[in-house]
Coordinates of C-alpha atoms and ligand atoms in Angstrom, one line a residue:
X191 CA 18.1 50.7 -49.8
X192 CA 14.7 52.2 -50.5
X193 CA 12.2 49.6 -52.3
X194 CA 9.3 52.1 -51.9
X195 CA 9.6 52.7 -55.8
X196 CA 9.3 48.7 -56.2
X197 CA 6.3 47.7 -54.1
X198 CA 4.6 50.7 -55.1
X199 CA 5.5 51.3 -58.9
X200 CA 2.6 50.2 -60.1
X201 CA -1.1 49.4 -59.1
X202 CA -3.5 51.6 -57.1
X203 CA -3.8 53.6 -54.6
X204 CA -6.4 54.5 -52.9
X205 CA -6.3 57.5 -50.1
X206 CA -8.9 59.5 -47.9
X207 CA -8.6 63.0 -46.9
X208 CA -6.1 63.6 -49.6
X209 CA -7.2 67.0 -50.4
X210 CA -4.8 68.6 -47.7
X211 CA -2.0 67.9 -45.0
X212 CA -0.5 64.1 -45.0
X213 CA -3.1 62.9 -47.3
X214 CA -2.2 64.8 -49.9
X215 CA 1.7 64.4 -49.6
X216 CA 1.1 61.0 -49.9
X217 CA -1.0 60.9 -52.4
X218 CA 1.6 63.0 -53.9
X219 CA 4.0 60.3 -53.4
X220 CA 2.6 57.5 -54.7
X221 CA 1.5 59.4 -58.3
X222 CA 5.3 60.1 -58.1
X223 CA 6.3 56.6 -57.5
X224 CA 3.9 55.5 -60.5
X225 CA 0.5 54.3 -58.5
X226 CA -2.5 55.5 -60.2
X227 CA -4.2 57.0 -57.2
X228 CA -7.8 57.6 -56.1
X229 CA -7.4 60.8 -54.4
X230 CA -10.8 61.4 -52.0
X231 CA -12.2 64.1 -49.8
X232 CA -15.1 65.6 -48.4
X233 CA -13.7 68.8 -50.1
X234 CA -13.9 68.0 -53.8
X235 CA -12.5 71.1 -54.5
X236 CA -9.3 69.9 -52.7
X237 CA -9.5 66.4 -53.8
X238 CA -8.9 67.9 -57.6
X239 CA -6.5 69.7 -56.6
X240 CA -4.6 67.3 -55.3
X241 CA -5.3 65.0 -58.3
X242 CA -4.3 68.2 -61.1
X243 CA -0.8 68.6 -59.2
X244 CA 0.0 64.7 -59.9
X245 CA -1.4 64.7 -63.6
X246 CA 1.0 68.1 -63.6
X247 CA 4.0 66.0 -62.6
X248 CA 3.1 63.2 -65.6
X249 CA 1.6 60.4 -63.0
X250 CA -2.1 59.2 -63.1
X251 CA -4.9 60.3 -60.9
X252 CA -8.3 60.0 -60.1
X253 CA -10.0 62.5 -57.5
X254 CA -13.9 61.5 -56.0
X255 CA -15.8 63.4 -53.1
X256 CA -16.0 60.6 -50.6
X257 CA -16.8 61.3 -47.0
X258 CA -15.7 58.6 -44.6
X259 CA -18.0 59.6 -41.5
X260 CA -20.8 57.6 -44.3
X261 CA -20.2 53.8 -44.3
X262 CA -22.0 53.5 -47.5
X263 CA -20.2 56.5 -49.2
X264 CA -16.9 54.1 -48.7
X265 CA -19.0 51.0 -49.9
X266 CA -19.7 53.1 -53.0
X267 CA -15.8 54.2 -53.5
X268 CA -14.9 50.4 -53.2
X269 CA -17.5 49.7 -55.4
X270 CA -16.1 52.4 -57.8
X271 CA -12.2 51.6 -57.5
X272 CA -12.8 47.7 -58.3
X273 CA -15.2 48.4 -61.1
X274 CA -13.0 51.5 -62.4
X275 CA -9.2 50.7 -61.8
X276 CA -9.3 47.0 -61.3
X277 CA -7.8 45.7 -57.6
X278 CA -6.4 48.1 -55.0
X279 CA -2.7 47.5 -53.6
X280 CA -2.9 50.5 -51.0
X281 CA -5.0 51.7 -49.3
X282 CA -4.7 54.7 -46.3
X283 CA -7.2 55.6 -44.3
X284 CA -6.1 58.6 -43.5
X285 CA -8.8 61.2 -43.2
X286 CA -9.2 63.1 -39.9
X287 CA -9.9 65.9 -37.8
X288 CA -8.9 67.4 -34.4
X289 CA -11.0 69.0 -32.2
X290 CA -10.1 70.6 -28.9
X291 CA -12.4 71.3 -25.5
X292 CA -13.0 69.9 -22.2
X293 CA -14.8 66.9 -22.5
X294 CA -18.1 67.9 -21.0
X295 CA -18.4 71.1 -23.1
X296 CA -17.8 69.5 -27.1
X297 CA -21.1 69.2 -28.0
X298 CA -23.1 65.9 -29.4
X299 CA -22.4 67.1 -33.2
X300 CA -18.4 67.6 -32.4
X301 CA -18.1 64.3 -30.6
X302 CA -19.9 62.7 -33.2
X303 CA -18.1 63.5 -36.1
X304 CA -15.0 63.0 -34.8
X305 CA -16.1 60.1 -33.4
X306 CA -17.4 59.1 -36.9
X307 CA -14.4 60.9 -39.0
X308 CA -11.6 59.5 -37.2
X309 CA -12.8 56.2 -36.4
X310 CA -16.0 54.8 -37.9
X311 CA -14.1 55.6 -41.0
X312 CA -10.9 53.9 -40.4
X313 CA -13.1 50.6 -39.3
X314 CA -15.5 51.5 -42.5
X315 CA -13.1 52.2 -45.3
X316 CA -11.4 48.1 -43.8
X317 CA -15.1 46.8 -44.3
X318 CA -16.1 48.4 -47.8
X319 CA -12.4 47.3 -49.1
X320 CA -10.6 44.8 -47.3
X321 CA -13.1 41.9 -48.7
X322 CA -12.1 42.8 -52.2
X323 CA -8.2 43.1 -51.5
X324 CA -8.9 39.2 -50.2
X325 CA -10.9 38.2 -52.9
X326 CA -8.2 39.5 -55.9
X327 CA -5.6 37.2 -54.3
X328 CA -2.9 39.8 -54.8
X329 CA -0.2 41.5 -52.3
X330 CA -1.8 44.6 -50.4
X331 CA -1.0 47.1 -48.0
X332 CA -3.2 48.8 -45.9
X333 CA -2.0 52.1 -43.9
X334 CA -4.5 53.6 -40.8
X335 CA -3.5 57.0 -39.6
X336 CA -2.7 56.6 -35.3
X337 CA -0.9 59.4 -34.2
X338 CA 1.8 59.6 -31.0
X339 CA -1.6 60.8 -29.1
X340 CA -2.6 56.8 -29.7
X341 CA 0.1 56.2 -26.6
X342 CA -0.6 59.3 -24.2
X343 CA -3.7 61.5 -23.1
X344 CA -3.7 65.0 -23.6
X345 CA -6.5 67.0 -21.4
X346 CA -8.0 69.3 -23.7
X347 CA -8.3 67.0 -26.5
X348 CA -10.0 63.7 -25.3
X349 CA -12.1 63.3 -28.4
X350 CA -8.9 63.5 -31.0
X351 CA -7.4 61.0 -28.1
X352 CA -9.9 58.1 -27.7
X353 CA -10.3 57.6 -31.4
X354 CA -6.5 57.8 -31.9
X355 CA -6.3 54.9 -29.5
X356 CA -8.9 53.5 -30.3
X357 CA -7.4 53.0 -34.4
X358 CA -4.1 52.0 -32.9
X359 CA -6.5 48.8 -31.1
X360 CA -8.1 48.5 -34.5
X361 CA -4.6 48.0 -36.5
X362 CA -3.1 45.7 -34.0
X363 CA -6.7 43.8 -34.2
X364 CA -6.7 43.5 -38.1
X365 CA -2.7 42.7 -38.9
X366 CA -3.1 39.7 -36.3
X367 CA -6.7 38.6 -38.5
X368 CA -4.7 38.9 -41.6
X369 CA -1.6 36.7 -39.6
X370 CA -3.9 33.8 -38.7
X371 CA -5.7 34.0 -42.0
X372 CA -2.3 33.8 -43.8
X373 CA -3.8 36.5 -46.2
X374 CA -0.9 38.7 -47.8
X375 CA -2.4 41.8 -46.5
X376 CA 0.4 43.8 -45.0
X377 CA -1.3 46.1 -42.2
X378 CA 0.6 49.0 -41.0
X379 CA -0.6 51.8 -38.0
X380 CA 1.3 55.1 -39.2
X381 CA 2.2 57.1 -36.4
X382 CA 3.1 60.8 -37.0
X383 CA 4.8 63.1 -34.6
X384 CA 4.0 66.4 -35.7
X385 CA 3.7 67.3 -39.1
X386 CA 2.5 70.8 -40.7
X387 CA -0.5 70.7 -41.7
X388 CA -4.0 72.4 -41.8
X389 CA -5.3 70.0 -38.5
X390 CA -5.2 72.9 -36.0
X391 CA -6.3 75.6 -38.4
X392 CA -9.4 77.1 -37.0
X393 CA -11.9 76.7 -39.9
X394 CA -11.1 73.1 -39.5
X395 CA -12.2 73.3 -35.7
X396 CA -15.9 74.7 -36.2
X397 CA -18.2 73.3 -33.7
X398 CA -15.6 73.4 -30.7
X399 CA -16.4 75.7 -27.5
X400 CA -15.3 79.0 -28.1
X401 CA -12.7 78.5 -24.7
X402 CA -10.8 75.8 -27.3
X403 CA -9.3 78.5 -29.0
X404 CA -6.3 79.5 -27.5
X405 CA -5.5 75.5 -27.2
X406 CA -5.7 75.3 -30.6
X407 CA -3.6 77.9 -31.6
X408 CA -1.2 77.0 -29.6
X409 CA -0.8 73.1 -30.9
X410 CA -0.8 75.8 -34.6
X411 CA 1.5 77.6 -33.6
X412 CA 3.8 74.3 -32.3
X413 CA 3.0 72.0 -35.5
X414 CA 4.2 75.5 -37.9
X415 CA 7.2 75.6 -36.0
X416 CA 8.8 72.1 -35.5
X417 CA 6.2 70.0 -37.7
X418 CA 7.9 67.8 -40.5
X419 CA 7.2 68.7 -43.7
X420 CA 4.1 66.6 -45.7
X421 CA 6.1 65.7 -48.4
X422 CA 9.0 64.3 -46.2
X423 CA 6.4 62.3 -43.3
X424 CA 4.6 61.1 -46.6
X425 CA 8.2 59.8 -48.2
X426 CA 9.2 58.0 -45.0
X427 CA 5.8 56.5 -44.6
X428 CA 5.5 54.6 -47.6
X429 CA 8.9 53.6 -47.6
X430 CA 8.1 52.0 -44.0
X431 CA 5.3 50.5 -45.7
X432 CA 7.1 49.0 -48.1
X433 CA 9.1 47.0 -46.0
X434 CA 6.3 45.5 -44.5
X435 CA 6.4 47.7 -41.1
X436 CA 3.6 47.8 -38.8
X437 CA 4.7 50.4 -36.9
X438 CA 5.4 53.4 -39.5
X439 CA 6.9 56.2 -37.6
X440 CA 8.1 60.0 -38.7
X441 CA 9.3 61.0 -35.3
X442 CA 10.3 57.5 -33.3
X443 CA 11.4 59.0 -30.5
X444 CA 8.8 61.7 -29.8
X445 CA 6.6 57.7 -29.8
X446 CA 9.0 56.1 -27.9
X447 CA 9.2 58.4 -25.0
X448 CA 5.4 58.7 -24.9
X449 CA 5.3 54.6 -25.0
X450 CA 7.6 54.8 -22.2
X451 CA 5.2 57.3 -19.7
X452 CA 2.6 54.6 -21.2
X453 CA 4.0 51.5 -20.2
X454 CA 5.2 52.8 -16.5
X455 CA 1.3 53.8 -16.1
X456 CA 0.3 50.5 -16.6
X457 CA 2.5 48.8 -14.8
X458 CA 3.1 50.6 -12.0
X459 CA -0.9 51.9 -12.2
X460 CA -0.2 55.2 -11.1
X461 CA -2.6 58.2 -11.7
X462 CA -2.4 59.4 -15.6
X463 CA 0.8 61.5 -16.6
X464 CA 0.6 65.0 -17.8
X465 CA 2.4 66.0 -21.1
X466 CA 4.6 68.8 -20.4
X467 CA 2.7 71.0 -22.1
X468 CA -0.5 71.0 -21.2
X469 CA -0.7 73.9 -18.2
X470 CA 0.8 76.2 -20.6
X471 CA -2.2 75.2 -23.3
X472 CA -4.9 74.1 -20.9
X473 CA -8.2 74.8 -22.0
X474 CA -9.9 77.4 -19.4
Ligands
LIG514 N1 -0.5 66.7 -38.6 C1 -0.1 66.0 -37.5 O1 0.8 66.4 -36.8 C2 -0.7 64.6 -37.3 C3 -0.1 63.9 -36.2 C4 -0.7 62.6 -35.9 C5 -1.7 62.1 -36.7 N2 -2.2 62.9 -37.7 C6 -3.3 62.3 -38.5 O2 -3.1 62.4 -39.9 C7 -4.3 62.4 -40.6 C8 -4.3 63.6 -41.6 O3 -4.4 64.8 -40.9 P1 -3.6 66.1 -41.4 O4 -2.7 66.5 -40.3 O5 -3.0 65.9 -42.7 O6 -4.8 67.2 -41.4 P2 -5.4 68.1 -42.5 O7 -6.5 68.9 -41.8 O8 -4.4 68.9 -43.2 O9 -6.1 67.1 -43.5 C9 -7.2 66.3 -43.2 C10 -8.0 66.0 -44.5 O10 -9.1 65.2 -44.1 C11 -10.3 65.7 -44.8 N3 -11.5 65.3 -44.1 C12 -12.0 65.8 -42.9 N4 -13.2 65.3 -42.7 C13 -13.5 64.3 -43.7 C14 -14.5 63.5 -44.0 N5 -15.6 63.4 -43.3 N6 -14.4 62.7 -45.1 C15 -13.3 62.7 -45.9 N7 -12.3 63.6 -45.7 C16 -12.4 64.4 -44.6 C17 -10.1 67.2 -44.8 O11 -10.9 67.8 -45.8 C18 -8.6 67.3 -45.1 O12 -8.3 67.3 -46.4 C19 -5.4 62.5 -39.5 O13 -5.9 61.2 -39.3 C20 -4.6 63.0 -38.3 O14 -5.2 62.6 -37.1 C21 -1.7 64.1 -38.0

């Protein structure tokens, strides 16, 4: 029986990168479910948006410009939240981006911010607000976005890749604090298959080598035709998250079979798989 409409009835919500894609289907969800939620972006534009469609459906919404590659810009949105809405019971760290190119050829600036997008604001937005879920004493959940690509390698995107595994690390790190601590801060790593949403569109890819283009179109092309719709990932997510999963999964066995090519690389220590795909995408 669902219990998503239990655990997360009530309190607050906060979510990054809600203006578009997963962010916004949950943030969707949780007005729906009765949360008042903080709905942040870098595009405040989107971020209203986001925050008008759950007002429109009678739930309760906040929307603030917040971008996560700036430690002290999450330091000021915990700062906000607590001072604002009182203590935060969720909390997804979901903003991100993809970017596509041989790894010698993204420049500095693309590395960085994905670098800085992806990860530093994962590990940033647990900094700014993890010491205030403690300190209220109360039951909270916090969500990071991993990804199947957590598991695998895919040549052509090692930038999207290493910080992908690199929050997967970061999740398993903090649910085990939070075990030994004996703090009721339930810590989840969601890990989408695909789902359709703007990641591979190509304004969202500025900065990549021109030669990442046809990649990227192609992974468009694949997430339009067999991604999950946001509003469905973002139902079964919370719903995991409810009953206190840490592995929240929208495709499990799209993650299971790239678990499996993981754990016979390890153990066997052969060279590094290739996905099936990636001749018929390679970057030139
Ligand atoms: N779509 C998929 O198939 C898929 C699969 C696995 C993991 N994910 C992960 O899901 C998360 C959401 O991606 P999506 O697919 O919904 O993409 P999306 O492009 O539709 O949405 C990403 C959002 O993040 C925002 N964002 C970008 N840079 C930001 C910054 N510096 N500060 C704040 N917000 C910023 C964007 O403005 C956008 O609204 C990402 O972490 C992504 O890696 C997506």
């Amino acid at each position: 029986m669902a219990i998503d409409s239990d655990v997360f009835g009530q309190g607050v919500a906060v979510i990054t990168g809600a203006a578009s894609g997963i962010g916004a289907g949950l943030a969707r969800r949780a007005g729906a479910l009765g949360m008042t939620v903080v709905v942040t972006d870098v595009n405040a534009e989107g971020a209203e948006a986001t925050a008008a469609a759950i007002e429109a459906k009678g739930g309760k919404a906040h929307a603030e410009q917040v971008d996560v590659s700036i430690p002290e810009e999450l330091d000021r949105l915990a700062e906000l939240v607590f001072s604002r809405h009182g203590e935060v019971r969720l909390l997804i760290n979901n903003a991100g981006i993809e970017t596509v190119g041989n790894s010698w050829e993204i420049p500095t600036a693309r590395w960085e911010a994905t670098l800085n997008i992806n990860l530093h604001g994962v590990v940033h937005g647990v900094r700014a607000f993890a010491p205030r879920m403690i300190a209220s004493g109360q039951e909270a959940w916090i969500g990071n976005l991993s990804s199947v690509g957590a598991f695998g390698q895919m040549p052509g995107q090692s930038a999207y890749t290493v910080t992908k595994h690199a929050v997967q690390a970061f999740s398993e790190c903090l649910y085990l604090e939070m075990e030994l601590k004996g703090l009721p801060i339930h810590v989840s790593a969601i890990v989408p298959g695909m789902v359709r949403t703007a990641i591979f569109d190509p304004e969202t890819g500025a900065g990549e080598p021109d030669n990442a283009a046809g990649h990227r179109s192609a992974m468009r092309e694949m997430i339009r035709q067999y991604g999950m719709d946001t509003d469905r990932a973002a139902a079964i997510f919370l719903e995991q998250m409810a009953q206190k999963q840490f592995w929240v999964h929208s495709d499990p066995a799209t993650a299971a079979q790239i678990i499996a090519g993981r754990i016979a690389f390890l153990k066997d220590q052969i060279p590094p798989i290739m996905p099936d795909i990636a001749r018929a995408i390679a970057v030139d």
